[in-house]
Amino acid sequence: MNAPIGVIDSGVGGLTVAKEIMKRLPNETIYYIGDTARCPYGPRSRQEVRNFTWQMAKALEKMNVKMLVIACNTATAVALESLQRNMPFPVLGVINAGARAAVKKTKRHEVVVLATEGTIKSGAYEEALLSLNTSTHIIPLACPTFVPLVESGEYKGDFANNLIAEGLKPLKNRQFDTVILGCTHYPILQKQIEAVVGEDVNVLSSAEETAKDVQEMLAYNGTLANANAVPAHRFFATGSVPIFRSIAENWLEQGTLDIKRITLK
């Protein structure tokens, strides 16, 4: 019951999901792997992304996690089903959660999906949204500059604001009332995105819905941590630990974190 929850991402973006899990389930321990050395996943081939995702999952399996959250939309799109079939613990992704959040919020059924090139090409969000409401009109937009911006740590200030505004230019004159942040890096840019699309538009991440899914899965399996359990979170990065630490400690607001370099095979 007190075994850790594994969370994986192409880099720091999955911290947005980890933060919501920590908020909703404060007694749970999280082991997080960010593949910062090989980020971004969006432009990579499906096979590469699948291989990298499996490497992270296998590393966490050796650490005896009780479930796995793929906190990366690109990885969810290509690897979720195979991991669910083959891992000895429950595996959740973030795409269905993001689609559910959007369908709950939209009134006009006009939804923008902002995501990486890989997620947009997969059509996974279109499939998930249309399975929930067949009348949804979907406007997909790949934003390839957003993940490197977040991973660099330079996501505040005029340069970042201008880059975000430029990336969202194709939405000018389009009609929509809801935006899905279809990459877990993007909530770190949420305020800037909201400033561009306007206050009347719902801008949603999958993080909160994913945390609900985690809670429901653990409750169903009877594996929620004890009420008196004290979490001992651990974080692993395949690339620079100082850059990861700067972003993680700023975003999670948990004080000094246990962060180590990891080599994946």
GROMACS .gro file of C-alpha atoms in nm, residues 3-264:
model
  262
    3ALA     CA    1   0.479   0.154  -0.236
    4PRO     CA    2   0.545   0.453  -0.464
    5ILE     CA    3   0.347   0.573  -0.764
    6GLY     CA    4   0.567   0.592  -1.075
    7VAL     CA    5   0.535   0.898  -1.299
    8ILE     CA    6   0.723   0.932  -1.629
    9ASP     CA    7   0.762   1.211  -1.882
   10SER     CA    8   0.987   1.324  -2.164
   11GLY     CA    9   1.118   1.594  -1.928
   12VAL     CA   10   0.984   1.832  -1.663
   13GLY     CA   11   0.630   1.859  -1.802
   14GLY     CA   12   0.496   1.565  -1.606
   15LEU     CA   13   0.567   1.759  -1.288
   16THR     CA   14   0.236   1.933  -1.356
   17VAL     CA   15   0.066   1.594  -1.311
   18ALA     CA   16   0.285   1.499  -1.013
   19LYS     CA   17   0.185   1.823  -0.840
   20GLU     CA   18  -0.186   1.744  -0.872
   21ILE     CA   19  -0.132   1.388  -0.744
   22MET     CA   20   0.058   1.528  -0.443
   23LYS     CA   21  -0.225   1.774  -0.377
   24ARG     CA   22  -0.501   1.514  -0.402
   25LEU     CA   23  -0.311   1.226  -0.235
   26PRO     CA   24  -0.073   1.383   0.019
   27ASN     CA   25   0.024   1.049   0.178
   28GLU     CA   26   0.143   0.893  -0.148
   29THR     CA   27   0.510   0.873  -0.247
   30ILE     CA   28   0.599   0.956  -0.608
   31TYR     CA   29   0.900   0.829  -0.802
   32TYR     CA   30   0.941   1.048  -1.110
   33ILE     CA   31   1.161   0.999  -1.416
   34GLY     CA   32   1.209   1.285  -1.664
   35ASP     CA   33   1.393   1.189  -1.984
   36THR     CA   34   1.541   1.537  -2.015
   37ALA     CA   35   1.844   1.419  -2.217
   38ARG     CA   36   1.621   1.303  -2.505
   39CYS     CA   37   1.344   1.560  -2.479
   40PRO     CA   38   1.138   1.666  -2.675
   41TYR     CA   39   0.956   1.351  -2.782
   42GLY     CA   40   0.716   1.530  -3.018
   43PRO     CA   41   0.937   1.526  -3.332
   44ARG     CA   42   1.064   1.169  -3.271
   45SER     CA   43   0.940   0.854  -3.442
   46ARG     CA   44   0.672   0.642  -3.277
   47GLN     CA   45   0.922   0.359  -3.230
   48GLU     CA   46   1.175   0.582  -3.055
   49VAL     CA   47   0.910   0.721  -2.819
   50ARG     CA   48   0.780   0.370  -2.748
   51ASN     CA   49   1.133   0.244  -2.670
   52PHE     CA   50   1.215   0.538  -2.441
   53THR     CA   51   0.882   0.504  -2.257
   54TRP     CA   52   0.941   0.134  -2.201
   55GLN     CA   53   1.290   0.206  -2.064
   56MET     CA   54   1.145   0.443  -1.804
   57ALA     CA   55   0.867   0.199  -1.714
   58LYS     CA   56   1.113  -0.088  -1.667
   59ALA     CA   57   1.337   0.129  -1.448
   60LEU     CA   58   1.041   0.207  -1.221
   61GLU     CA   59   0.932  -0.157  -1.220
   62LYS     CA   60   1.268  -0.237  -1.061
   63MET     CA   61   1.191   0.025  -0.795
   64ASN     CA   62   0.872  -0.165  -0.705
   65VAL     CA   63   0.614   0.100  -0.791
   66LYS     CA   64   0.248   0.002  -0.740
   67MET     CA   65   0.119   0.184  -1.050
   68LEU     CA   66   0.249   0.394  -1.338
   69VAL     CA   67   0.128   0.725  -1.477
   70ILE     CA   68   0.250   0.816  -1.827
   71ALA     CA   69   0.246   1.192  -1.774
   72CYS     CA   70   0.338   1.262  -2.135
   73ASN     CA   71   0.078   1.291  -2.409
   74THR     CA   72   0.313   1.181  -2.688
   75ALA     CA   73   0.417   0.872  -2.491
   76THR     CA   74   0.056   0.800  -2.392
   77ALA     CA   75  -0.046   0.807  -2.759
   78VAL     CA   76   0.209   0.543  -2.865
   79ALA     CA   77   0.285   0.328  -2.559
   80LEU     CA   78  -0.013   0.321  -2.320
   81GLU     CA   79  -0.186   0.010  -2.458
   82SER     CA   80   0.131  -0.201  -2.478
   83LEU     CA   81   0.233  -0.107  -2.122
   84GLN     CA   82  -0.116  -0.179  -1.989
   85ARG     CA   83  -0.098  -0.525  -2.143
   86ASN     CA   84   0.248  -0.611  -2.017
   87MET     CA   85   0.321  -0.435  -1.687
   88PRO     CA   86   0.240  -0.613  -1.359
   89PHE     CA   87   0.071  -0.300  -1.219
   90PRO     CA   88  -0.198  -0.055  -1.341
   91VAL     CA   89  -0.087   0.199  -1.605
   92LEU     CA   90  -0.271   0.526  -1.673
   93GLY     CA   91  -0.219   0.789  -1.943
   94VAL     CA   92  -0.324   1.152  -1.968
   95ILE     CA   93  -0.513   1.181  -2.298
   96ASN     CA   94  -0.851   1.043  -2.192
   97ALA     CA   95  -0.837   1.257  -1.879
   98GLY     CA   96  -0.770   1.571  -2.084
   99ALA     CA   97  -1.055   1.491  -2.323
  100ARG     CA   98  -1.297   1.436  -2.033
  101ALA     CA   99  -1.202   1.769  -1.878
  102ALA     CA  100  -1.270   1.948  -2.208
  103VAL     CA  101  -1.605   1.781  -2.274
  104LYS     CA  102  -1.719   1.876  -1.922
  105LYS     CA  103  -1.625   2.243  -1.975
  106THR     CA  104  -1.708   2.327  -2.337
  107LYS     CA  105  -2.049   2.475  -2.408
  108ARG     CA  106  -2.014   2.524  -2.783
  109HIS     CA  107  -1.825   2.197  -2.849
  110GLU     CA  108  -1.546   2.389  -3.023
  111VAL     CA  109  -1.219   2.265  -2.877
  112VAL     CA  110  -0.858   2.353  -2.957
  113VAL     CA  111  -0.593   2.087  -2.885
  114LEU     CA  112  -0.246   2.233  -2.831
  115ALA     CA  113   0.012   1.955  -2.836
  116THR     CA  114   0.341   1.828  -2.975
  117GLU     CA  115   0.377   1.722  -3.336
  118GLY     CA  116   0.373   1.355  -3.233
  119THR     CA  117   0.050   1.384  -3.035
  120ILE     CA  118  -0.124   1.583  -3.310
  121LYS     CA  119  -0.017   1.332  -3.577
  122SER     CA  120  -0.143   1.040  -3.368
  123GLY     CA  121  -0.501   1.172  -3.372
  124ALA     CA  122  -0.538   1.040  -3.016
  125TYR     CA  123  -0.718   1.349  -2.886
  126GLU     CA  124  -0.963   1.353  -3.175
  127GLU     CA  125  -1.044   0.988  -3.107
  128ALA     CA  126  -1.086   1.049  -2.733
  129LEU     CA  127  -1.298   1.364  -2.775
  130LEU     CA  128  -1.526   1.218  -3.041
  131SER     CA  129  -1.579   0.904  -2.834
  132LEU     CA  130  -1.723   1.128  -2.562
  133ASN     CA  131  -1.921   1.364  -2.788
  134THR     CA  132  -1.950   1.309  -3.162
  135SER     CA  133  -2.051   1.671  -3.227
  136THR     CA  134  -1.722   1.814  -3.099
  137HIS     CA  135  -1.541   2.034  -3.351
  138ILE     CA  136  -1.167   1.995  -3.296
  139ILE     CA  137  -0.893   2.240  -3.397
  140PRO     CA  138  -0.551   2.070  -3.356
  141LEU     CA  139  -0.239   2.286  -3.333
  142ALA     CA  140   0.117   2.162  -3.290
  143CYS     CA  141   0.338   2.398  -3.086
  144PRO     CA  142   0.691   2.258  -3.132
  145THR     CA  143   0.866   2.554  -2.966
  146PHE     CA  144   0.684   2.524  -2.632
  147VAL     CA  145   0.855   2.214  -2.484
  148PRO     CA  146   1.214   2.336  -2.547
  149LEU     CA  147   1.112   2.670  -2.395
  150VAL     CA  148   0.997   2.502  -2.073
  151GLU     CA  149   1.291   2.262  -2.059
  152SER     CA  150   1.536   2.551  -2.091
  153GLY     CA  151   1.393   2.711  -1.777
  154GLU     CA  152   1.361   3.040  -1.967
  155TYR     CA  153   0.981   3.040  -1.980
  156LYS     CA  154   0.923   3.380  -1.820
  157GLY     CA  155   0.972   3.727  -1.965
  158ASP     CA  156   0.925   3.901  -2.298
  159PHE     CA  157   1.108   3.645  -2.513
  160ALA     CA  158   0.887   3.363  -2.383
  161ASN     CA  159   0.570   3.571  -2.417
  162ASN     CA  160   0.652   3.660  -2.777
  163LEU     CA  161   0.736   3.299  -2.866
  164ILE     CA  162   0.405   3.178  -2.720
  165ALA     CA  163   0.206   3.448  -2.902
  166GLU     CA  164   0.377   3.353  -3.229
  167GLY     CA  165   0.300   2.984  -3.177
  168LEU     CA  166  -0.069   3.059  -3.120
  169LYS     CA  167  -0.109   3.287  -3.424
  170PRO     CA  168  -0.296   3.021  -3.628
  171LEU     CA  169  -0.583   3.049  -3.377
  172LYS     CA  170  -0.649   3.411  -3.468
  173ASN     CA  171  -1.002   3.451  -3.606
  174ARG     CA  172  -1.091   3.089  -3.516
  175GLN     CA  173  -1.399   3.022  -3.304
  176PHE     CA  174  -1.355   2.811  -2.987
  177ASP     CA  175  -1.442   2.821  -2.619
  178THR     CA  176  -1.204   2.558  -2.478
  179VAL     CA  177  -0.834   2.482  -2.513
  180ILE     CA  178  -0.680   2.151  -2.406
  181LEU     CA  179  -0.316   2.178  -2.303
  182GLY     CA  180  -0.239   1.847  -2.472
  183CYS     CA  181   0.119   1.835  -2.348
  184THR     CA  182   0.201   1.825  -1.979
  185HIS     CA  183   0.472   2.089  -2.027
  186TYR     CA  184   0.214   2.344  -2.136
  187PRO     CA  185   0.046   2.415  -1.798
  188ILE     CA  186   0.374   2.579  -1.695
  189LEU     CA  187   0.291   2.832  -1.971
  190GLN     CA  188  -0.080   2.845  -1.889
  191LYS     CA  189  -0.100   3.210  -1.781
  192GLN     CA  190   0.075   3.327  -2.098
  193ILE     CA  191  -0.149   3.107  -2.314
  194GLU     CA  192  -0.458   3.244  -2.138
  195ALA     CA  193  -0.339   3.598  -2.204
  196VAL     CA  194  -0.328   3.524  -2.578
  197VAL     CA  195  -0.657   3.333  -2.619
  198GLY     CA  196  -0.858   3.560  -2.389
  199GLU     CA  197  -1.038   3.533  -2.057
  200ASP     CA  198  -1.358   3.389  -2.207
  201VAL     CA  199  -1.181   3.069  -2.314
  202ASN     CA  200  -1.141   2.768  -2.082
  203VAL     CA  201  -0.775   2.660  -2.081
  204LEU     CA  202  -0.750   2.311  -1.933
  205SER     CA  203  -0.478   2.064  -1.847
  206SER     CA  204  -0.525   1.691  -1.795
  207ALA     CA  205  -0.343   1.700  -1.460
  208GLU     CA  206  -0.639   1.734  -1.224
  209GLU     CA  207  -0.847   1.468  -1.403
  210THR     CA  208  -0.546   1.235  -1.412
  211ALA     CA  209  -0.497   1.275  -1.036
  212LYS     CA  210  -0.864   1.177  -0.989
  213ASP     CA  211  -0.805   0.869  -1.205
  214VAL     CA  212  -0.504   0.774  -0.990
  215GLN     CA  213  -0.708   0.806  -0.671
  216GLU     CA  214  -0.994   0.597  -0.812
  217MET     CA  215  -0.759   0.326  -0.939
  218LEU     CA  216  -0.576   0.295  -0.607
  219ALA     CA  217  -0.904   0.294  -0.412
  220TYR     CA  218  -1.048   0.025  -0.641
  221ASN     CA  219  -0.739  -0.194  -0.593
  222GLY     CA  220  -0.720  -0.128  -0.218
  223THR     CA  221  -0.369   0.015  -0.252
  224LEU     CA  222  -0.410   0.371  -0.124
  225ALA     CA  223  -0.130   0.467   0.115
  226ASN     CA  224  -0.200   0.457   0.488
  227ALA     CA  225  -0.344   0.779   0.629
  228ASN     CA  226  -0.033   0.824   0.845
  229ALA     CA  227   0.218   0.748   0.566
  230VAL     CA  228   0.486   1.014   0.517
  231PRO     CA  229   0.580   1.054   0.148
  232ALA     CA  230   0.943   1.021   0.041
  233HIS     CA  231   0.940   1.149  -0.317
  234ARG     CA  232   1.233   1.073  -0.546
  235PHE     CA  233   1.310   1.232  -0.882
  236PHE     CA  234   1.538   1.115  -1.160
  237ALA     CA  235   1.657   1.301  -1.471
  238THR     CA  236   1.850   1.161  -1.766
  239GLY     CA  237   2.000   1.504  -1.838
  240SER     CA  238   2.112   1.805  -1.634
  241VAL     CA  239   2.017   1.773  -1.267
  242PRO     CA  240   2.070   2.145  -1.185
  243ILE     CA  241   1.827   2.260  -1.457
  244PHE     CA  242   1.575   1.994  -1.355
  245ARG     CA  243   1.613   2.092  -0.989
  246SER     CA  244   1.557   2.461  -1.059
  247ILE     CA  245   1.232   2.396  -1.247
  248ALA     CA  246   1.105   2.117  -1.017
  249GLU     CA  247   1.161   2.301  -0.691
  250ASN     CA  248   1.006   2.619  -0.832
  251TRP     CA  249   0.700   2.438  -0.969
  252LEU     CA  250   0.634   2.187  -0.690
  253GLU     CA  251   0.710   2.421  -0.398
  254GLN     CA  252   0.819   2.123  -0.187
  255GLY     CA  253   1.153   2.257  -0.066
  256THR     CA  254   1.473   2.069  -0.145
  257LEU     CA  255   1.400   1.759  -0.355
  258ASP     CA  256   1.579   1.424  -0.377
  259ILE     CA  257   1.696   1.436  -0.742
  260LYS     CA  258   1.949   1.207  -0.906
  261ARG     CA  259   2.084   1.141  -1.255
  262ILE     CA  260   1.967   0.815  -1.412
  263THR     CA  261   2.089   0.624  -1.717
  264LEU     CA  262   1.820   0.436  -1.906
   0.00000   0.00000   0.00000
